[in-house]
Amino acid sequence: MTPLRTTAPEQFIGDFFTTFTDELTRHGVDDDFTPLMERYYTRDVVQIADGVRLEWDRLLAHLRPVRKNLEGGSYRFDVQEALADGDRIAARLTLHVRDRRERLIDMEIQMIARFTADGRMRAAHQISRTLRSEKSAEG
């Protein structure tokens, strides 16, 4: 990962989620995702997502179903704004997904996160809301 201090906050957070998801989708569903997690998250990571506490093991277990749902689909992260202060970043972004079942999902995400000097996530608090979840016209 590119360190936060060398990149504009909008670029950093967009690249973080895009490159992580790109690498995730290149893995097979039965692959070991530990090396991927180690490149993007610290072992002591704590992410609070919509009130649910996710530590390393829960985040790692979450990758297999995410990978499966993205198989054959597409995704895009649009960062509306991001501010950085030292190792912290606050961001507002939208995730656009077409999953393997041709559902279109748009999700707004607001987060405050801490990163290590080498660009790995150490902690995050995020809230999200679904803007759209529907079957696509093609599917």
CSV table of C-alpha atoms in Angstrom, one decimal:
chain,number,residue,atom,x,y,z
A,1,MET,CA,0.0,0.0,0.0
A,2,THR,CA,1.0,3.6,-0.6
A,3,PRO,CA,1.5,5.5,2.7
A,4,LEU,CA,-1.2,8.0,3.6
A,5,ARG,CA,1.3,10.8,4.1
A,6,THR,CA,2.4,10.6,0.4
A,7,THR,CA,-1.1,10.6,-1.2
A,8,ALA,CA,-4.1,12.8,-1.2
A,9,PRO,CA,-6.7,11.4,1.2
A,10,GLU,CA,-9.3,10.9,-1.5
A,11,GLN,CA,-6.8,9.0,-3.6
A,12,PHE,CA,-5.5,7.0,-0.7
A,13,ILE,CA,-8.9,5.7,0.5
A,14,GLY,CA,-10.1,5.0,-3.0
A,15,ASP,CA,-7.0,3.1,-3.8
A,16,PHE,CA,-7.1,1.2,-0.5
A,17,PHE,CA,-10.5,-0.2,-1.1
A,18,THR,CA,-10.2,-0.7,-4.9
A,19,THR,CA,-6.8,-2.5,-4.8
A,20,PHE,CA,-7.9,-4.6,-1.8
A,21,THR,CA,-11.1,-5.7,-3.6
A,22,ASP,CA,-9.2,-6.2,-6.9
A,23,GLU,CA,-6.9,-8.6,-5.1
A,24,LEU,CA,-9.8,-10.3,-3.3
A,25,THR,CA,-11.6,-11.0,-6.5
A,26,ARG,CA,-8.5,-12.6,-8.1
A,27,HIS,CA,-8.5,-15.2,-5.3
A,28,GLY,CA,-10.5,-18.4,-5.5
A,29,VAL,CA,-13.3,-18.9,-3.0
A,30,ASP,CA,-11.4,-21.6,-1.2
A,31,ASP,CA,-8.1,-19.7,-1.1
A,32,ASP,CA,-6.4,-18.7,2.1
A,33,PHE,CA,-7.0,-14.9,2.4
A,34,THR,CA,-4.6,-14.4,5.3
A,35,PRO,CA,-1.7,-13.0,3.1
A,36,LEU,CA,-4.1,-10.6,1.5
A,37,MET,CA,-5.4,-9.4,4.9
A,38,GLU,CA,-1.8,-9.0,6.2
A,39,ARG,CA,-1.0,-6.6,3.3
A,40,TYR,CA,-4.0,-4.3,4.1
A,41,TYR,CA,-4.8,-4.7,7.8
A,42,THR,CA,-2.8,-5.0,11.1
A,43,ARG,CA,-3.3,-8.1,13.2
A,44,ASP,CA,-4.8,-6.0,16.0
A,45,VAL,CA,-7.3,-4.3,13.6
A,46,VAL,CA,-10.7,-3.4,15.1
A,47,GLN,CA,-13.4,-2.3,12.7
A,48,ILE,CA,-16.8,-1.2,14.1
A,49,ALA,CA,-19.2,-1.4,11.1
A,50,ASP,CA,-22.8,-0.3,11.8
A,51,GLY,CA,-22.3,-1.1,15.5
A,52,VAL,CA,-20.8,-4.6,14.9
A,53,ARG,CA,-17.3,-5.1,16.2
A,54,LEU,CA,-15.1,-7.0,13.7
A,55,GLU,CA,-11.6,-8.0,14.7
A,56,TRP,CA,-9.0,-9.9,12.6
A,57,ASP,CA,-10.7,-13.3,12.6
A,58,ARG,CA,-14.2,-12.0,11.8
A,59,LEU,CA,-12.9,-9.7,9.0
A,60,LEU,CA,-11.0,-12.7,7.6
A,61,ALA,CA,-14.1,-14.9,7.7
A,62,HIS,CA,-16.1,-12.2,6.0
A,63,LEU,CA,-13.9,-12.2,2.9
A,64,ARG,CA,-15.0,-15.6,1.5
A,65,PRO,CA,-18.7,-14.6,1.2
A,66,VAL,CA,-17.7,-11.1,-0.2
A,67,ARG,CA,-15.5,-12.8,-2.8
A,68,LYS,CA,-18.2,-15.3,-3.8
A,69,ASN,CA,-20.8,-12.5,-4.2
A,70,LEU,CA,-18.5,-10.4,-6.4
A,71,GLU,CA,-17.6,-13.4,-8.6
A,72,GLY,CA,-18.6,-12.4,-12.2
A,73,GLY,CA,-19.8,-9.0,-11.0
A,74,SER,CA,-18.4,-5.5,-10.9
A,75,TYR,CA,-17.8,-2.8,-8.3
A,76,ARG,CA,-16.6,0.8,-8.1
A,77,PHE,CA,-15.8,3.1,-5.2
A,78,ASP,CA,-16.5,6.8,-5.6
A,79,VAL,CA,-15.0,9.0,-2.9
A,80,GLN,CA,-17.0,12.1,-2.3
A,81,GLU,CA,-14.6,13.6,0.2
A,82,ALA,CA,-11.8,12.6,2.5
A,83,LEU,CA,-9.7,14.5,5.1
A,84,ALA,CA,-6.5,13.3,6.7
A,85,ASP,CA,-4.8,14.2,10.0
A,86,GLY,CA,-1.6,12.3,10.7
A,87,ASP,CA,-2.6,8.6,10.7
A,88,ARG,CA,-6.3,9.3,10.7
A,89,ILE,CA,-8.7,9.7,7.8
A,90,ALA,CA,-12.3,10.6,7.6
A,91,ALA,CA,-14.1,9.8,4.4
A,92,ARG,CA,-17.5,9.7,2.7
A,93,LEU,CA,-17.7,7.3,-0.2
A,94,THR,CA,-20.2,5.3,-2.3
A,95,LEU,CA,-19.8,1.7,-3.2
A,96,HIS,CA,-21.5,0.6,-6.4
A,97,VAL,CA,-21.8,-3.2,-6.9
A,98,ARG,CA,-23.3,-5.5,-9.5
A,99,ASP,CA,-23.1,-8.9,-7.8
A,100,ARG,CA,-23.1,-12.4,-9.2
A,101,ARG,CA,-26.9,-12.5,-9.1
A,102,GLU,CA,-27.1,-9.3,-11.2
A,103,ARG,CA,-28.3,-7.2,-8.2
A,104,LEU,CA,-27.4,-3.6,-8.3
A,105,ILE,CA,-26.4,-2.2,-4.9
A,106,ASP,CA,-25.3,1.3,-4.1
A,107,MET,CA,-24.1,1.9,-0.6
A,108,GLU,CA,-23.1,5.1,1.1
A,109,ILE,CA,-20.3,4.7,3.6
A,110,GLN,CA,-19.0,7.2,6.1
A,111,MET,CA,-15.9,6.3,8.1
A,112,ILE,CA,-13.1,7.4,10.4
A,113,ALA,CA,-10.1,5.2,10.3
A,114,ARG,CA,-6.5,4.9,11.5
A,115,PHE,CA,-3.6,3.6,9.3
A,116,THR,CA,-0.1,2.5,9.9
A,117,ALA,CA,2.9,4.3,8.3
A,118,ASP,CA,2.9,1.7,5.6
A,119,GLY,CA,-0.8,2.1,4.7
A,120,ARG,CA,-2.4,-0.8,6.6
A,121,MET,CA,-5.7,-0.2,8.4
A,122,ARG,CA,-5.4,-0.4,12.2
A,123,ALA,CA,-8.9,0.7,13.2
A,124,ALA,CA,-12.1,2.0,11.7
A,125,HIS,CA,-15.6,3.1,12.7
A,126,GLN,CA,-18.1,3.2,9.8
A,127,ILE,CA,-21.7,3.6,9.2
A,128,SER,CA,-23.4,2.8,6.0
A,129,ARG,CA,-26.8,2.9,4.3
A,130,THR,CA,-28.1,1.2,1.3
A,131,LEU,CA,-29.2,3.7,-1.4
A,132,ARG,CA,-30.3,1.0,-3.9
A,133,SER,CA,-30.6,-2.8,-4.0
A,134,GLU,CA,-32.5,-4.1,-6.9
A,135,LYS,CA,-32.3,-6.7,-9.7
A,136,SER,CA,-30.7,-5.2,-12.8
A,137,ALA,CA,-32.7,-4.8,-16.0
A,138,GLU,CA,-30.3,-7.2,-17.8
A,139,GLY,CA,-30.5,-9.9,-15.1
